[in-house]
Amino acid sequence: MTGPIRCLEFFSGIGGLHHGLNIAGVHAEVVASFDVNEIANKVYAHNFKKEPSKKTIDRLTAKDIEKYQADCWLLSPPCQPYTQGGKMKDINDSRAKPLLHLIKLLSTLENPPTYLFLENVKNFEISQSRQELMTQLEALGYEINECLLSPIQFGIPNHRLRYYLTARRKQQPKNEENVHTSPTTKTTENRKIHTTWPFDQEQTFDVPELANFLEQLNDDDSFIVPSRYILRLHNFRLDIVLPSSTKTSCVTKAYGSNHIMTSGSLLQTKKLETMDYDWQDTASLLELGLRFLTPTEIGRLHAFPMPDYSSSSLGSNNGTKNESSSSGVPRHFFSPANLPHLAFPEGVNRQQQYRLLGNSLNCWVVAELLRCVLFVDSHHVE
Ligand SMILES: C[S@@+](CC[C@H](N)C(=O)[O-])C[C@H]1O[C@@H](n2cnc3c(N)ncnc32)[C@H](O)[C@@H]1O
């Protein structure tokens, strides 16, 4: 039996890609991770017992990377260069620099990785950064898949439309000198971006109610949205959800703060029969007991393996819906019980937890794309 696939995790944050790899059940290990954010690194080290390198990625050399003899790169670079909020400056945004640097480094490596996985926001697909990545990958002989998918398509009650790219190097180009000009069958322009899951034949996965993801907060009212945040809204339609809802909106890094308008859903805890809201009479909204989802609940919606979480109706990978992961066939969602879990060490406050989770990703979507697309005919899928 060959050894595990050696992975490098770039822009590791709290390790969403690492958890995704674990959930995929692929015979692989993360041999090193890289991030400059000290708080994220603290959380990562707490859970994986291994410190990420805090050297800025745009300063890494081929030698720094080659020493790991990695065969897979996992990347979730900063999204601000491709968002409205970040002014969509793309390659002219300094936050795109580390990704552009890695793209350049790829062709200088003696052994470029066989596998590459990248996650980013919608709009990355129309960026110059993506164009540069594709040009490089095509020149190096990678077979590429791109998609725009949301967890709701996988049976998770959360919207988080994201761009994903999987690339697998088919063969070593014979003439290394031609590496930059080798012909490819598909070019960047005529590629299809998949928007269904599975790619070829969309399947409908039942979406469980939000109640399955909620904690019992009892008398803890610290998650109640302060009334001053609500009273100043003028005729703005908040995204209010109920325990019975089967949809929540994308959680951003501003969640839990005074930016309640577009940062994510708020949970109605009182008067559950009222769903006809009077948006002009903001005082009437105060009776609904609106609260923020907790970091634990968001972690569950993002499919992180979480401590002390077992929900009978969702099953877990020790539990009722334990479907075979050997075939590369898409699975129904179950709450992952893999180790390590996501837990926050002492000293990481609530707002920091929200920021980290808002910057992170859905581990289940990553896991399924790894199992069913990137590693699908690899003997490494267990
Ligand atoms: C979109 S987040 C990735 C989050 C991660 N996937 C997770 O699960 O938490 C981007 C990450 O890139 C990191 N980052 C930004 N610029 C960097 C650089 N030059 N070198 C290393 N890390 C960087 C940020 O600190 C942030 O954690």
Coordinates of C-alpha atoms and ligand atoms in Angstrom, one line a residue:
M1 CA 0.0 0.0 0.0
T2 CA 1.3 3.4 -0.9
G3 CA 1.6 6.1 1.7
P4 CA -0.9 8.9 2.3
I5 CA -1.2 11.8 -0.1
R6 CA 0.9 14.5 1.3
C7 CA -1.0 17.8 1.3
L8 CA -0.1 21.4 1.8
E9 CA -2.9 23.7 3.1
F10 CA -2.4 27.3 2.0
F11 CA -4.5 30.1 3.7
S12 CA -5.4 27.5 6.3
G13 CA -7.5 29.8 8.7
I14 CA -9.2 27.5 11.2
G15 CA -8.6 24.5 8.9
G16 CA -11.8 24.1 7.0
L17 CA -10.0 22.3 4.1
H18 CA -8.2 20.1 6.6
H19 CA -11.5 19.0 8.2
G20 CA -13.0 18.5 4.7
L21 CA -10.1 16.2 3.9
N22 CA -10.7 14.2 7.1
I23 CA -14.5 14.0 6.4
A24 CA -13.8 12.8 2.8
G25 CA -12.1 9.7 4.3
V26 CA -9.2 10.1 1.8
H27 CA -5.9 8.4 2.7
A28 CA -4.1 11.7 3.0
E29 CA -2.4 13.9 5.5
V30 CA -1.8 17.6 5.8
V31 CA 2.0 17.9 6.2
A32 CA 2.1 21.7 6.6
S33 CA -0.3 24.6 6.6
F34 CA 0.3 28.3 6.1
D35 CA -1.5 31.4 7.4
V36 CA -0.5 34.8 8.7
N37 CA -3.5 35.3 11.1
E38 CA -2.4 34.6 14.6
I39 CA -5.8 34.0 16.0
A40 CA -6.7 31.6 13.3
N41 CA -3.4 29.8 13.8
K42 CA -4.1 29.5 17.5
V43 CA -7.4 27.8 16.8
Y44 CA -5.8 25.6 14.2
A45 CA -3.0 24.5 16.6
H46 CA -5.5 23.9 19.4
N47 CA -7.4 21.4 17.2
F48 CA -4.8 19.8 15.0
K49 CA -1.9 20.0 17.5
K50 CA 0.3 21.4 14.8
E51 CA 1.2 25.1 14.3
P52 CA 0.7 26.5 10.8
S53 CA 3.7 28.4 9.4
K54 CA 3.1 32.1 9.7
K55 CA 5.5 33.1 7.0
T56 CA 3.6 35.2 4.4
I57 CA 2.8 33.0 1.4
D58 CA 4.0 35.6 -1.1
R59 CA 7.6 35.1 0.3
L60 CA 7.7 31.3 0.1
T61 CA 10.3 30.0 -2.3
A62 CA 10.3 26.8 -4.4
K63 CA 12.8 25.4 -1.9
D64 CA 10.5 26.1 1.0
I65 CA 7.7 24.2 -0.7
E66 CA 9.7 21.3 -2.2
K67 CA 11.0 20.2 1.2
Y68 CA 7.6 18.9 2.0
Q69 CA 7.4 16.6 -1.0
A70 CA 3.8 17.4 -1.2
D71 CA 1.5 15.9 -3.9
C72 CA -1.6 18.0 -3.2
W73 CA -2.2 21.7 -2.7
L74 CA -5.3 22.9 -0.9
L75 CA -6.0 26.6 -1.2
S76 CA -8.6 29.0 0.0
P77 CA -7.1 32.4 -0.8
P78 CA -8.5 35.8 0.4
C79 CA -11.8 36.6 -1.4
Q80 CA -11.8 40.4 -1.0
P81 CA -10.1 41.0 -4.5
Y82 CA -13.2 39.5 -6.1
T83 CA -16.0 41.0 -3.9
Q84 CA -18.0 44.2 -4.3
G85 CA -17.0 45.1 -0.8
G86 CA -13.3 44.7 -1.7
K87 CA -13.9 46.8 -4.8
M88 CA -13.2 43.9 -7.1
K89 CA -9.6 45.0 -7.8
D90 CA -8.6 41.5 -8.7
I91 CA -4.9 41.2 -9.6
N92 CA -4.4 44.8 -8.5
D93 CA -5.5 44.1 -5.0
S94 CA -2.5 43.3 -2.7
R95 CA -4.5 40.5 -1.2
A96 CA -4.4 38.6 -4.5
K97 CA -0.5 38.6 -4.3
P98 CA 0.0 35.4 -2.4
L99 CA -2.2 33.4 -4.8
L100 CA -0.5 34.9 -7.8
H101 CA 2.9 34.1 -6.3
L102 CA 1.9 30.4 -5.8
I103 CA 0.7 30.3 -9.4
K104 CA 4.1 31.5 -10.6
L105 CA 5.9 29.1 -8.3
L106 CA 4.0 26.1 -9.7
S107 CA 6.0 26.0 -12.9
T108 CA 9.3 26.4 -11.2
L109 CA 8.8 23.2 -9.0
E110 CA 10.7 20.1 -10.0
N111 CA 7.6 18.1 -8.9
P112 CA 4.4 20.1 -9.2
P113 CA 1.6 18.6 -7.1
T114 CA -0.6 15.9 -8.8
Y115 CA -3.7 17.4 -7.1
L116 CA -4.9 20.9 -6.5
F117 CA -8.1 22.1 -4.9
L118 CA -9.1 25.8 -4.6
E119 CA -12.1 27.5 -3.0
N120 CA -13.2 31.1 -3.4
V121 CA -16.2 33.4 -3.8
K122 CA -18.5 33.6 -6.7
N123 CA -16.9 36.1 -9.2
F124 CA -13.5 34.4 -8.9
E125 CA -14.6 32.6 -12.1
I126 CA -14.6 35.9 -14.1
S127 CA -11.3 37.2 -12.6
Q128 CA -7.9 37.7 -14.1
S129 CA -6.5 35.8 -11.2
R130 CA -8.5 32.7 -12.2
Q131 CA -7.4 33.3 -15.8
E132 CA -3.7 33.2 -14.7
L133 CA -4.3 30.1 -12.6
M134 CA -6.0 28.3 -15.6
T135 CA -3.3 29.3 -18.0
Q136 CA -0.7 27.8 -15.7
L137 CA -2.6 24.7 -15.0
E138 CA -3.4 24.0 -18.6
A139 CA 0.3 24.5 -19.5
L140 CA 1.3 22.0 -16.9
G141 CA -1.1 19.4 -18.2
Y142 CA -3.8 19.4 -15.5
E143 CA -7.3 18.1 -16.0
I144 CA -9.6 20.7 -14.5
N145 CA -13.1 20.9 -13.1
E146 CA -14.8 24.1 -12.0
C147 CA -18.1 24.6 -10.2
L148 CA -20.3 27.0 -8.4
L149 CA -22.2 25.2 -5.6
S150 CA -23.9 25.9 -2.3
P151 CA -24.3 23.6 0.7
I152 CA -28.1 23.6 0.2
Q153 CA -27.6 21.5 -2.9
F154 CA -25.9 18.9 -0.6
G155 CA -28.8 18.8 1.9
I156 CA -27.6 21.4 4.4
P157 CA -29.9 24.3 5.3
N158 CA -27.4 27.0 4.4
H159 CA -26.7 29.1 1.4
R160 CA -23.0 29.8 0.7
L161 CA -22.5 29.9 -3.1
R162 CA -18.8 29.3 -3.7
Y163 CA -16.4 28.7 -6.6
Y164 CA -14.4 25.4 -6.4
L165 CA -11.7 24.2 -8.7
T166 CA -10.2 20.7 -8.8
A167 CA -7.1 20.0 -10.9
R168 CA -5.4 16.7 -11.4
R169 CA -2.1 16.4 -13.3
K170 CA -2.6 13.6 -15.8
Q171 CA 0.9 13.1 -17.0
Q172 CA 4.2 14.7 -16.9
P173 CA 4.5 16.7 -20.1
K174 CA 7.1 14.7 -22.1
N175 CA 9.2 17.7 -23.2
E176 CA 9.7 19.8 -20.1
E177 CA 10.9 22.7 -22.3
N178 CA 7.4 22.9 -23.9
V179 CA 5.8 23.1 -20.6
H180 CA 4.3 26.6 -21.2
T181 CA 3.0 25.8 -24.7
S182 CA 1.8 22.2 -24.5
P183 CA -1.6 21.9 -26.2
T184 CA -4.7 21.1 -24.2
T185 CA -8.1 19.8 -25.2
K186 CA -10.1 22.5 -23.5
T187 CA -9.2 26.1 -23.2
T188 CA -10.0 28.5 -20.4
E189 CA -12.7 30.2 -22.5
N190 CA -14.8 27.2 -23.4
R191 CA -14.9 25.5 -20.1
K192 CA -18.2 24.6 -18.4
I193 CA -18.6 25.7 -14.9
H194 CA -20.8 23.1 -13.2
T195 CA -23.7 24.4 -11.1
T196 CA -25.5 21.1 -10.3
W197 CA -24.5 18.4 -7.8
P198 CA -23.6 15.8 -8.8
F199 CA -22.2 17.5 -11.9
D200 CA -23.8 15.2 -14.5
Q201 CA -27.1 14.4 -13.1
E202 CA -28.5 16.6 -10.4
Q203 CA -29.8 14.8 -7.4
T204 CA -32.2 16.3 -4.8
F205 CA -31.1 15.8 -1.3
D206 CA -33.6 16.3 1.5
V207 CA -32.8 19.3 3.6
P208 CA -33.3 18.9 7.3
E209 CA -34.8 21.6 9.5
L210 CA -32.6 24.1 11.1
A211 CA -33.8 22.8 14.5
N212 CA -31.3 19.9 14.0
F213 CA -28.4 22.3 14.2
L214 CA -29.5 24.4 17.2
E215 CA -28.2 24.4 20.7
Q216 CA -30.4 24.5 23.8
L217 CA -29.5 27.9 25.2
N218 CA -32.0 27.7 28.2
D219 CA -31.7 31.0 30.0
D220 CA -28.6 32.3 28.1
D221 CA -29.9 35.5 26.5
S222 CA -26.5 36.8 25.5
F223 CA -27.2 35.9 21.8
I224 CA -30.3 38.1 21.7
V225 CA -29.9 40.8 19.1
P226 CA -29.7 44.2 20.9
S227 CA -32.8 46.2 20.4
R228 CA -30.9 49.3 19.3
Y229 CA -29.7 47.3 16.2
I230 CA -33.3 46.5 15.3
L231 CA -34.9 49.8 16.1
R232 CA -32.7 51.8 13.8
L233 CA -33.6 49.7 10.7
H234 CA -35.9 51.5 8.4
N235 CA -38.2 49.2 6.4
F236 CA -35.3 46.7 5.9
R237 CA -36.3 43.1 5.5
L238 CA -34.1 41.1 7.7
D239 CA -33.5 37.4 7.1
I240 CA -35.5 35.9 10.0
V241 CA -35.6 32.1 10.2
L242 CA -37.5 29.7 12.4
P243 CA -36.3 26.4 13.9
S244 CA -38.5 24.8 11.2
S245 CA -36.7 26.6 8.4
T246 CA -34.8 24.7 5.8
K247 CA -32.8 27.7 4.6
T248 CA -30.4 30.1 6.2
S249 CA -28.4 32.8 4.5
C250 CA -24.6 33.0 4.0
V251 CA -22.8 33.9 7.3
T252 CA -20.2 36.6 6.7
K253 CA -17.4 37.7 9.0
A254 CA -19.5 40.6 10.3
Y255 CA -22.0 38.2 11.8
G256 CA -22.8 38.8 15.5
S257 CA -21.9 42.5 15.2
N258 CA -24.2 45.5 14.6
H259 CA -24.2 44.8 10.8
I260 CA -27.3 42.7 11.1
M261 CA -28.7 43.6 7.6
T262 CA -26.7 41.3 5.4
S263 CA -24.4 39.3 7.6
G264 CA -26.6 36.2 8.0
S265 CA -29.9 34.9 9.3
L266 CA -31.4 35.8 12.7
L267 CA -33.4 33.1 14.6
Q268 CA -36.9 33.9 15.8
T269 CA -37.4 32.4 19.3
K270 CA -40.8 33.8 20.3
K271 CA -44.2 34.1 18.7
L272 CA -43.3 31.4 16.2
E273 CA -46.7 31.6 14.7
T274 CA -45.9 35.1 13.5
M275 CA -44.3 35.1 10.1
D276 CA -45.9 38.2 8.6
Y277 CA -43.5 40.9 9.8
D278 CA -44.2 44.6 9.8
W279 CA -40.9 45.9 8.6
Q280 CA -42.0 49.5 9.1
D281 CA -42.8 49.0 12.7
T282 CA -39.4 48.0 13.9
A283 CA -40.6 47.9 17.6
S284 CA -42.9 45.0 16.7
L285 CA -39.9 43.0 15.7
L286 CA -38.6 43.2 19.3
E287 CA -41.3 40.8 20.4
L288 CA -39.9 38.0 18.2
G289 CA -37.0 37.2 20.5
L290 CA -34.5 37.5 17.6
R291 CA -31.2 36.0 18.4
F292 CA -27.9 35.3 16.6
L293 CA -27.0 31.8 15.7
T294 CA -24.2 30.7 18.0
P295 CA -20.7 30.0 16.8
T296 CA -21.4 26.3 17.6
E297 CA -24.5 26.4 15.4
I298 CA -22.6 28.0 12.6
G299 CA -19.9 25.5 12.9
R300 CA -22.5 22.7 12.6
L301 CA -24.1 24.4 9.5
H302 CA -20.6 24.6 8.0
A303 CA -20.3 20.9 8.7
F304 CA -17.3 21.1 10.9
P305 CA -17.0 18.1 13.2
M306 CA -18.1 19.6 16.5
P307 CA -17.7 18.2 20.0
D308 CA -20.8 16.8 21.8
Y309 CA -22.9 16.9 18.8
S310 CA -25.1 14.1 17.8
S311 CA -28.5 14.6 16.3
S312 CA -30.6 11.5 15.8
S313 CA -32.3 12.7 12.6
L314 CA -29.1 13.8 10.9
G315 CA -27.1 10.7 11.9
S316 CA -23.3 10.9 12.1
N317 CA -20.5 8.9 10.7
N318 CA -20.7 6.6 13.6
G319 CA -24.5 6.5 13.2
T320 CA -27.5 5.7 11.2
K321 CA -26.7 7.2 7.9
N322 CA -23.3 5.8 7.6
E323 CA -23.1 5.2 3.8
S324 CA -20.2 3.7 2.1
S325 CA -17.6 6.3 1.1
S326 CA -15.7 3.9 -1.1
S327 CA -17.4 4.4 -4.4
G328 CA -17.1 8.1 -5.0
V329 CA -20.9 8.3 -5.1
P330 CA -22.3 11.4 -3.4
R331 CA -23.6 10.9 0.1
H332 CA -26.5 12.2 2.0
F333 CA -25.4 14.7 4.6
F334 CA -24.7 13.5 8.1
S335 CA -23.1 15.4 10.9
P336 CA -19.4 14.5 10.8
A337 CA -18.0 13.0 14.0
N338 CA -14.4 12.9 12.8
L339 CA -11.5 13.8 15.0
P340 CA -10.2 16.4 15.4
H341 CA -13.2 18.6 16.2
L342 CA -13.5 22.3 15.8
A343 CA -13.2 23.9 19.2
F344 CA -12.1 27.4 20.2
P345 CA -9.4 27.7 22.8
E346 CA -9.8 30.0 25.7
G347 CA -9.0 33.6 24.8
V348 CA -10.7 33.6 21.4
N349 CA -13.7 35.8 22.0
R350 CA -17.1 35.4 20.5
Q351 CA -16.7 38.1 17.9
Q352 CA -13.4 36.6 16.8
Q353 CA -15.1 33.2 16.5
Y354 CA -17.7 34.7 14.3
R355 CA -15.1 36.4 12.1
L356 CA -13.2 33.1 11.7
L357 CA -16.3 31.1 10.9
G358 CA -17.5 33.8 8.5
N359 CA -14.1 33.6 6.6
S360 CA -14.2 29.8 6.6
L361 CA -16.0 27.3 4.4
N362 CA -18.4 24.4 4.3
C363 CA -16.4 21.2 5.1
W364 CA -19.0 18.9 3.7
V365 CA -19.0 20.4 0.2
V366 CA -15.2 20.3 0.2
A367 CA -15.3 16.6 1.4
E368 CA -17.7 15.6 -1.3
L369 CA -15.8 17.3 -4.1
L370 CA -12.6 15.7 -2.9
R371 CA -14.2 12.2 -2.7
C372 CA -16.2 12.4 -5.9
V373 CA -14.2 14.6 -8.2
L374 CA -10.6 15.3 -7.3
F375 CA -9.6 11.8 -5.9
V376 CA -12.4 9.9 -7.6
D377 CA -10.3 7.2 -9.3
S378 CA -7.5 7.4 -7.0
H379 CA -6.7 4.3 -4.8
H380 CA -6.5 6.8 -2.0
V381 CA -10.3 7.0 -1.5
E382 CA -11.0 4.7 1.3
Ligands
LIG1 C1 -10.7 33.0 3.1 S1 -9.7 32.8 4.4 C2 -9.4 31.0 4.5 C3 -10.1 30.4 5.6 C4 -9.9 28.9 5.8 N1 -10.2 28.1 4.6 C5 -10.7 28.4 6.9 O1 -11.3 27.3 6.9 O2 -10.7 29.1 8.0 C6 -8.1 33.4 3.9 C7 -7.0 33.2 4.8 O3 -5.8 33.6 4.1 C8 -4.9 34.2 5.1 N2 -3.9 35.0 4.4 C9 -4.1 36.2 3.7 N3 -3.0 36.6 3.2 C10 -2.0 35.7 3.5 C11 -0.6 35.6 3.2 N4 0.0 36.6 2.5 N5 0.1 34.6 3.7 C12 -0.6 33.6 4.5 N6 -1.9 33.7 4.8 C13 -2.6 34.7 4.3 C14 -5.9 35.0 6.0 O4 -5.3 35.2 7.3 C15 -7.1 34.1 6.1 O5 -7.1 33.2 7.2

